[in-house]
Amino acid sequence: MIKKYFLVASLALISAGMAFATQTEEGRFIRTAATPSFETDFTKAAESTVNEVVCIKSFASPRQQNSMFQDPFGMFDFFFGPQGQQPQQRNQRRHKKNDDDYVQSGLGSGVIVSEDGYIVTNNHVVANSEKLEVLLNDNSTYDARIIGTDEATDLALIKIDAKGLSPITFGDSEAVKVGEWVLAVGNPFGFNSTVTAGIVSAKARSLGTNSTSGNIGIESFIQTDAALNPGNSGGALVNLKGELIGINSAIYSNTGSYSGFSFAIPTTIVKKVITDIRQYGTVQRAVLGCTVRELDAKLAKENDITATKTGLVVGNISPRSTAKELGLQDGDVITALNNVAVKNRAELVEQLNKFRPGDKISITYYRDNKKHTSTATLRNTQGNTEITKAGDFSELGCAFMKISKEVREEFGLRSGVQVTGIQKGLFRDAGVKEGFIIEAINGTAVNSSDDVEYIYNSIMKDDDDDKVMFLTGFYPSTGRKYYYAVNLSGN
């Protein structure tokens, strides 16, 4: 009994972070150094963060809901944006606006980033929604409008008309360490202000979504084992100081529910994307202008690379590119960008996502097993340093009026806006006349001027050179269907 009691006491001393000595049966003493105690009080971070995270409900008409977002990554289940139905059907309700019934089509989370109502969330939370509703932790409810979205990084910036909100404090995601305690805050399955805890399982985790496409998206996730489920999407991943280090975005799951792994977009990328959206209306992207392959043992042996075991092997350098200005050649091995080590493509993309065209960077690389450093100005995909701005909605040259109840009933409409005040602009150039009722643009139903502007901005931010609005609708005087193609590319 005495020995058992001594063991318990010894364990108590270990938990207190103290060193102690034990006596063996042979009478010898062994000094044991105990591990220092670590902070596991999550209450402060949780109490502050729940007021900075909101619940976002999206609404759509039943017809629109049938063509909602599909999971672009297959085996990676994105949390509830409009892409699926709530598992708990009792949470679904109908919302009536402008005499149309809207069904709640999705549920997600968002993080307040300014006192005047700017909120960051995932793009897939708001994609294809016809109405957004934001619920604060104090049960206040606001309608929200979309300021801008970025599909490549799965981020969106929305705004509510509110003042004096409690914005979250941004932390440094690059300073986060594997094994560090983190909290995830969101609204899983509609349970508002839910906090779960875990550790950082890995950094710069690539999900392989862009490895073959060449697109510059988010490939550098923070991996955590904090429990996340449908509804957490767009919520906060914070450290124990309550500082935002990531926006929760995806889970690895075969069931659609938490299976042990979750992924968050690091704040180094989040800050850049939402700043660009607010300042320019679209995200500014810088590229090196070359392909890269991750260095492995086979590639190193084939190319007699012995000076480094990690890095990115350069190939296919484009003319008028940053890589060309840097003096890079096929076979060079990039190991750092601005003195930050880049061991894989995910880390390189994360670093590039911090910069805009026109920013100066330095690249550290090996050529013939000799180390070099070169400096150049980053360029965009067009090979220049110009800032890309979203187009001006006013160039359409008209206004969009809500359709009266009488017109809706007469023609059996569930969606539509009417063109009015048409003057010199792109709509008139395309042949659109006063009074034309637009039912859909590019296959998406429209019900307000905000809907038209959102589609316009989405087209203008797309990398495709052919920017066209395809209008479907009719003139009330004849009832005949008309189709127009409005060229936005200026060609």
Short mmCIF file of N, CA and C in Angstrom, two decimals, residues 366-479:
data_model
loop_
_atom_site.label_atom_id
_atom_site.label_comp_id
_atom_site.label_asym_id
_atom_site.label_seq_id
_atom_site.Cartn_x
_atom_site.Cartn_y
_atom_site.Cartn_z
N TYR A 366 19.71 26.23 -56.29
CA TYR A 366 20.96 25.53 -56.58
C TYR A 366 21.05 25.22 -58.07
N ARG A 367 22.22 25.48 -58.63
CA ARG A 367 22.51 25.11 -60.01
C ARG A 367 23.88 24.44 -60.03
N ASP A 368 23.92 23.25 -60.57
CA ASP A 368 25.17 22.47 -60.56
C ASP A 368 25.71 22.34 -59.14
N ASN A 369 24.78 22.17 -58.18
CA ASN A 369 25.10 21.97 -56.76
C ASN A 369 25.80 23.17 -56.12
N LYS A 370 25.63 24.34 -56.74
CA LYS A 370 26.15 25.57 -56.16
C LYS A 370 24.98 26.50 -55.83
N LYS A 371 25.06 27.13 -54.67
CA LYS A 371 23.96 27.97 -54.19
C LYS A 371 24.00 29.36 -54.82
N HIS A 372 22.82 29.84 -55.22
CA HIS A 372 22.69 31.18 -55.82
C HIS A 372 21.48 31.89 -55.24
N THR A 373 21.51 33.22 -55.28
CA THR A 373 20.36 34.04 -54.90
C THR A 373 20.14 35.09 -55.98
N SER A 374 18.89 35.26 -56.37
CA SER A 374 18.55 36.23 -57.41
C SER A 374 17.30 36.99 -57.01
N THR A 375 17.21 38.25 -57.45
CA THR A 375 16.07 39.11 -57.13
C THR A 375 15.37 39.56 -58.40
N ALA A 376 14.03 39.64 -58.34
CA ALA A 376 13.27 40.09 -59.51
C ALA A 376 11.93 40.63 -59.07
N THR A 377 11.19 41.22 -60.00
CA THR A 377 9.84 41.74 -59.75
C THR A 377 8.82 40.71 -60.20
N LEU A 378 7.88 40.43 -59.33
CA LEU A 378 6.84 39.46 -59.66
C LEU A 378 5.91 39.99 -60.75
N ARG A 379 5.48 39.10 -61.61
CA ARG A 379 4.56 39.43 -62.69
C ARG A 379 3.29 38.60 -62.58
N ASN A 380 2.27 39.00 -63.32
CA ASN A 380 1.03 38.24 -63.33
C ASN A 380 1.04 37.24 -64.49
N THR A 381 -0.09 36.56 -64.71
CA THR A 381 -0.15 35.53 -65.74
C THR A 381 0.00 36.12 -67.15
N GLN A 382 -0.23 37.43 -67.30
CA GLN A 382 -0.06 38.08 -68.60
C GLN A 382 1.37 38.58 -68.82
N GLY A 383 2.23 38.38 -67.82
CA GLY A 383 3.63 38.77 -67.96
C GLY A 383 3.89 40.22 -67.67
N ASN A 384 2.98 40.92 -66.99
CA ASN A 384 3.22 42.31 -66.63
C ASN A 384 2.93 42.52 -65.15
N THR A 385 3.10 43.75 -64.70
CA THR A 385 2.93 44.05 -63.27
C THR A 385 1.69 44.89 -62.99
N GLU A 386 0.78 44.96 -63.97
CA GLU A 386 -0.40 45.79 -63.80
C GLU A 386 -1.35 45.18 -62.77
N ILE A 387 -1.98 46.06 -62.00
CA ILE A 387 -3.00 45.63 -61.05
C ILE A 387 -4.29 45.36 -61.80
N THR A 388 -4.88 44.21 -61.54
CA THR A 388 -6.15 43.85 -62.16
C THR A 388 -7.29 44.37 -61.30
N LYS A 389 -8.20 45.10 -61.92
CA LYS A 389 -9.36 45.61 -61.19
C LYS A 389 -10.63 45.04 -61.77
N ALA A 390 -11.58 44.80 -60.88
CA ALA A 390 -12.88 44.33 -61.34
C ALA A 390 -13.53 45.41 -62.17
N GLY A 391 -14.29 45.01 -63.19
CA GLY A 391 -14.92 45.98 -64.07
C GLY A 391 -15.95 46.83 -63.35
N ASP A 392 -16.31 47.93 -63.98
CA ASP A 392 -17.29 48.85 -63.41
C ASP A 392 -18.68 48.42 -63.86
N PHE A 393 -19.51 48.08 -62.90
CA PHE A 393 -20.86 47.59 -63.18
C PHE A 393 -21.66 48.58 -64.01
N SER A 394 -21.33 49.86 -63.89
CA SER A 394 -22.10 50.88 -64.60
C SER A 394 -21.91 50.81 -66.11
N GLU A 395 -20.89 50.08 -66.58
CA GLU A 395 -20.65 50.00 -68.02
C GLU A 395 -21.77 49.25 -68.75
N LEU A 396 -22.63 48.57 -67.99
CA LEU A 396 -23.77 47.90 -68.63
C LEU A 396 -24.74 48.91 -69.20
N GLY A 397 -24.79 50.11 -68.61
CA GLY A 397 -25.58 51.19 -69.17
C GLY A 397 -27.08 51.11 -68.94
N CYS A 398 -27.49 50.55 -67.80
CA CYS A 398 -28.92 50.48 -67.49
C CYS A 398 -29.09 50.17 -66.02
N ALA A 399 -30.34 50.20 -65.59
CA ALA A 399 -30.67 49.82 -64.23
C ALA A 399 -31.56 48.58 -64.27
N PHE A 400 -31.75 47.95 -63.11
CA PHE A 400 -32.52 46.71 -63.05
C PHE A 400 -33.60 46.86 -61.98
N MET A 401 -34.84 46.74 -62.41
CA MET A 401 -35.99 46.99 -61.54
C MET A 401 -36.64 45.68 -61.13
N LYS A 402 -37.06 45.62 -59.86
CA LYS A 402 -37.78 44.44 -59.40
C LYS A 402 -39.12 44.34 -60.13
N ILE A 403 -39.53 43.11 -60.40
CA ILE A 403 -40.77 42.88 -61.13
C ILE A 403 -41.96 42.92 -60.18
N SER A 404 -43.01 43.57 -60.61
CA SER A 404 -44.20 43.71 -59.76
C SER A 404 -44.89 42.36 -59.58
N LYS A 405 -45.69 42.30 -58.54
CA LYS A 405 -46.45 41.08 -58.25
C LYS A 405 -47.39 40.74 -59.40
N GLU A 406 -48.00 41.78 -59.99
CA GLU A 406 -48.95 41.56 -61.08
C GLU A 406 -48.27 40.91 -62.29
N VAL A 407 -47.07 41.41 -62.63
CA VAL A 407 -46.34 40.86 -63.78
C VAL A 407 -45.92 39.42 -63.49
N ARG A 408 -45.48 39.17 -62.27
CA ARG A 408 -45.07 37.82 -61.91
C ARG A 408 -46.23 36.83 -62.07
N GLU A 409 -47.41 37.25 -61.59
CA GLU A 409 -48.57 36.37 -61.66
C GLU A 409 -49.04 36.19 -63.10
N GLU A 410 -48.97 37.26 -63.89
CA GLU A 410 -49.43 37.19 -65.28
C GLU A 410 -48.61 36.22 -66.11
N PHE A 411 -47.28 36.24 -65.90
CA PHE A 411 -46.39 35.39 -66.70
C PHE A 411 -45.87 34.17 -65.96
N GLY A 412 -46.36 33.97 -64.74
CA GLY A 412 -45.95 32.80 -63.97
C GLY A 412 -44.47 32.76 -63.66
N LEU A 413 -43.91 33.91 -63.29
CA LEU A 413 -42.47 34.01 -63.07
C LEU A 413 -42.07 33.67 -61.63
N ARG A 414 -40.97 32.96 -61.49
CA ARG A 414 -40.39 32.72 -60.18
C ARG A 414 -39.11 33.54 -60.00
N SER A 415 -38.62 34.12 -61.09
CA SER A 415 -37.43 34.96 -61.00
C SER A 415 -37.48 35.98 -62.12
N GLY A 416 -36.65 37.00 -61.99
CA GLY A 416 -36.56 37.99 -63.05
C GLY A 416 -36.38 39.41 -62.56
N VAL A 417 -35.69 40.21 -63.37
CA VAL A 417 -35.56 41.66 -63.17
C VAL A 417 -35.80 42.33 -64.51
N GLN A 418 -36.27 43.56 -64.45
CA GLN A 418 -36.61 44.26 -65.69
C GLN A 418 -35.60 45.36 -65.98
N VAL A 419 -35.15 45.40 -67.23
CA VAL A 419 -34.19 46.42 -67.66
C VAL A 419 -34.91 47.75 -67.81
N THR A 420 -34.33 48.79 -67.21
CA THR A 420 -34.94 50.12 -67.29
C THR A 420 -33.84 51.18 -67.39
N GLY A 421 -34.22 52.36 -67.88
CA GLY A 421 -33.28 53.48 -67.98
C GLY A 421 -32.10 53.18 -68.87
N ILE A 422 -32.31 52.41 -69.94
CA ILE A 422 -31.20 52.01 -70.79
C ILE A 422 -30.63 53.20 -71.55
N GLN A 423 -29.30 53.24 -71.59
CA GLN A 423 -28.58 54.32 -72.28
C GLN A 423 -27.34 53.72 -72.92
N LYS A 424 -26.41 54.56 -73.34
CA LYS A 424 -25.21 54.07 -74.01
C LYS A 424 -24.45 53.14 -73.07
N GLY A 425 -24.19 51.92 -73.55
CA GLY A 425 -23.49 50.94 -72.73
C GLY A 425 -23.51 49.57 -73.38
N LEU A 426 -23.03 48.57 -72.66
CA LEU A 426 -22.88 47.24 -73.22
C LEU A 426 -24.21 46.56 -73.52
N PHE A 427 -25.23 46.82 -72.71
CA PHE A 427 -26.53 46.20 -72.97
C PHE A 427 -27.12 46.72 -74.27
N ARG A 428 -27.08 48.03 -74.47
CA ARG A 428 -27.63 48.59 -75.70
C ARG A 428 -26.83 48.12 -76.91
N ASP A 429 -25.51 48.00 -76.74
CA ASP A 429 -24.67 47.51 -77.83
C ASP A 429 -25.05 46.08 -78.23
N ALA A 430 -25.51 45.30 -77.24
CA ALA A 430 -25.88 43.91 -77.51
C ALA A 430 -27.29 43.79 -78.08
N GLY A 431 -28.04 44.91 -78.13
CA GLY A 431 -29.38 44.88 -78.70
C GLY A 431 -30.50 44.83 -77.69
N VAL A 432 -30.17 44.86 -76.40
CA VAL A 432 -31.20 44.81 -75.37
C VAL A 432 -31.97 46.13 -75.37
N LYS A 433 -33.29 46.04 -75.23
CA LYS A 433 -34.14 47.24 -75.27
C LYS A 433 -34.85 47.44 -73.93
N GLU A 434 -35.34 48.63 -73.75
CA GLU A 434 -36.08 49.00 -72.53
C GLU A 434 -37.23 48.03 -72.27
N GLY A 435 -37.37 47.61 -70.99
CA GLY A 435 -38.47 46.76 -70.60
C GLY A 435 -38.19 45.27 -70.65
N PHE A 436 -37.04 44.88 -71.19
CA PHE A 436 -36.70 43.46 -71.29
C PHE A 436 -36.62 42.85 -69.89
N ILE A 437 -37.28 41.71 -69.70
CA ILE A 437 -37.25 41.01 -68.42
C ILE A 437 -36.22 39.89 -68.49
N ILE A 438 -35.19 39.99 -67.65
CA ILE A 438 -34.14 38.96 -67.59
C ILE A 438 -34.55 37.93 -66.55
N GLU A 439 -34.68 36.69 -67.01
CA GLU A 439 -35.00 35.59 -66.08
C GLU A 439 -33.73 34.93 -65.53
N ALA A 440 -32.70 34.85 -66.38
CA ALA A 440 -31.46 34.20 -65.96
C ALA A 440 -30.28 34.77 -66.72
N ILE A 441 -29.12 34.76 -66.06
CA ILE A 441 -27.87 35.17 -66.69
C ILE A 441 -26.88 34.01 -66.53
N ASN A 442 -26.39 33.55 -67.67
CA ASN A 442 -25.46 32.39 -67.67
C ASN A 442 -26.05 31.21 -66.91
N GLY A 443 -27.39 31.04 -67.05
CA GLY A 443 -28.05 29.91 -66.44
C GLY A 443 -28.43 30.08 -64.99
N THR A 444 -28.12 31.24 -64.41
CA THR A 444 -28.42 31.50 -63.00
C THR A 444 -29.59 32.47 -62.88
N ALA A 445 -30.59 32.10 -62.12
CA ALA A 445 -31.76 32.96 -61.93
C ALA A 445 -31.37 34.25 -61.23
N VAL A 446 -32.00 35.37 -61.62
CA VAL A 446 -31.74 36.67 -61.00
C VAL A 446 -33.05 37.28 -60.52
N ASN A 447 -32.98 37.96 -59.38
CA ASN A 447 -34.17 38.57 -58.79
C ASN A 447 -33.97 40.01 -58.35
N SER A 448 -32.75 40.51 -58.49
CA SER A 448 -32.48 41.87 -58.04
C SER A 448 -31.26 42.41 -58.77
N SER A 449 -31.06 43.71 -58.63
CA SER A 449 -29.86 44.34 -59.21
C SER A 449 -28.59 43.77 -58.58
N ASP A 450 -28.67 43.43 -57.29
CA ASP A 450 -27.51 42.84 -56.62
C ASP A 450 -27.13 41.51 -57.25
N ASP A 451 -28.13 40.72 -57.64
CA ASP A 451 -27.85 39.44 -58.30
C ASP A 451 -27.10 39.66 -59.61
N VAL A 452 -27.57 40.63 -60.39
CA VAL A 452 -26.93 40.93 -61.68
C VAL A 452 -25.49 41.39 -61.45
N GLU A 453 -25.29 42.26 -60.46
CA GLU A 453 -23.95 42.79 -60.19
C GLU A 453 -23.01 41.67 -59.71
N TYR A 454 -23.55 40.76 -58.90
CA TYR A 454 -22.71 39.66 -58.41
C TYR A 454 -22.23 38.79 -59.58
N ILE A 455 -23.14 38.46 -60.51
CA ILE A 455 -22.76 37.66 -61.67
C ILE A 455 -21.75 38.40 -62.53
N TYR A 456 -22.00 39.70 -62.72
CA TYR A 456 -21.08 40.54 -63.49
C TYR A 456 -19.67 40.50 -62.88
N ASN A 457 -19.58 40.72 -61.57
CA ASN A 457 -18.28 40.73 -60.91
C ASN A 457 -17.60 39.37 -60.99
N SER A 458 -18.39 38.29 -60.90
CA SER A 458 -17.82 36.94 -61.00
C SER A 458 -17.21 36.71 -62.37
N ILE A 459 -17.90 37.18 -63.41
CA ILE A 459 -17.39 37.02 -64.77
C ILE A 459 -16.11 37.84 -64.95
N MET A 460 -16.11 39.07 -64.43
CA MET A 460 -14.95 39.94 -64.61
C MET A 460 -13.72 39.44 -63.87
N LYS A 461 -13.93 38.69 -62.79
CA LYS A 461 -12.80 38.18 -62.02
C LYS A 461 -12.26 36.86 -62.58
N ASP A 462 -13.03 36.26 -63.50
CA ASP A 462 -12.60 35.00 -64.06
C ASP A 462 -11.38 35.21 -64.95
N ASP A 463 -10.48 34.22 -64.97
CA ASP A 463 -9.26 34.32 -65.79
C ASP A 463 -9.52 34.10 -67.27
N ASP A 464 -10.71 33.63 -67.63
CA ASP A 464 -11.06 33.38 -69.02
C ASP A 464 -11.06 34.69 -69.81
N ASP A 465 -10.46 34.67 -71.00
CA ASP A 465 -10.40 35.88 -71.83
C ASP A 465 -11.77 36.24 -72.40
N ASP A 466 -12.62 35.23 -72.63
CA ASP A 466 -13.95 35.47 -73.19
C ASP A 466 -14.94 35.71 -72.04
N LYS A 467 -15.25 36.98 -71.81
CA LYS A 467 -16.15 37.35 -70.71
C LYS A 467 -17.50 37.76 -71.30
N VAL A 468 -18.50 36.91 -71.12
CA VAL A 468 -19.80 37.14 -71.76
C VAL A 468 -20.92 36.88 -70.76
N MET A 469 -21.93 37.77 -70.81
CA MET A 469 -23.18 37.55 -70.07
C MET A 469 -24.23 37.06 -71.06
N PHE A 470 -24.71 35.83 -70.86
CA PHE A 470 -25.77 35.29 -71.71
C PHE A 470 -27.11 35.52 -71.01
N LEU A 471 -27.92 36.37 -71.61
CA LEU A 471 -29.21 36.74 -71.02
C LEU A 471 -30.34 35.90 -71.60
N THR A 472 -31.20 35.42 -70.73
CA THR A 472 -32.41 34.71 -71.15
C THR A 472 -33.61 35.45 -70.60
N GLY A 473 -34.58 35.76 -71.44
CA GLY A 473 -35.74 36.50 -70.97
C GLY A 473 -36.74 36.78 -72.07
N PHE A 474 -37.60 37.78 -71.87
CA PHE A 474 -38.65 38.09 -72.84
C PHE A 474 -39.10 39.53 -72.66
N TYR A 475 -39.84 40.01 -73.64
CA TYR A 475 -40.47 41.33 -73.56
C TYR A 475 -41.94 41.13 -73.23
N PRO A 476 -42.45 41.80 -72.19
CA PRO A 476 -43.87 41.62 -71.79
C PRO A 476 -44.85 41.93 -72.91
N SER A 477 -44.49 42.82 -73.83
CA SER A 477 -45.42 43.21 -74.89
C SER A 477 -45.70 42.07 -75.86
N THR A 478 -44.75 41.16 -76.02
CA THR A 478 -44.94 40.05 -76.97
C THR A 478 -44.95 38.69 -76.28
N GLY A 479 -44.25 38.58 -75.15
CA GLY A 479 -44.15 37.30 -74.46
C GLY A 479 -43.17 36.34 -75.10
#
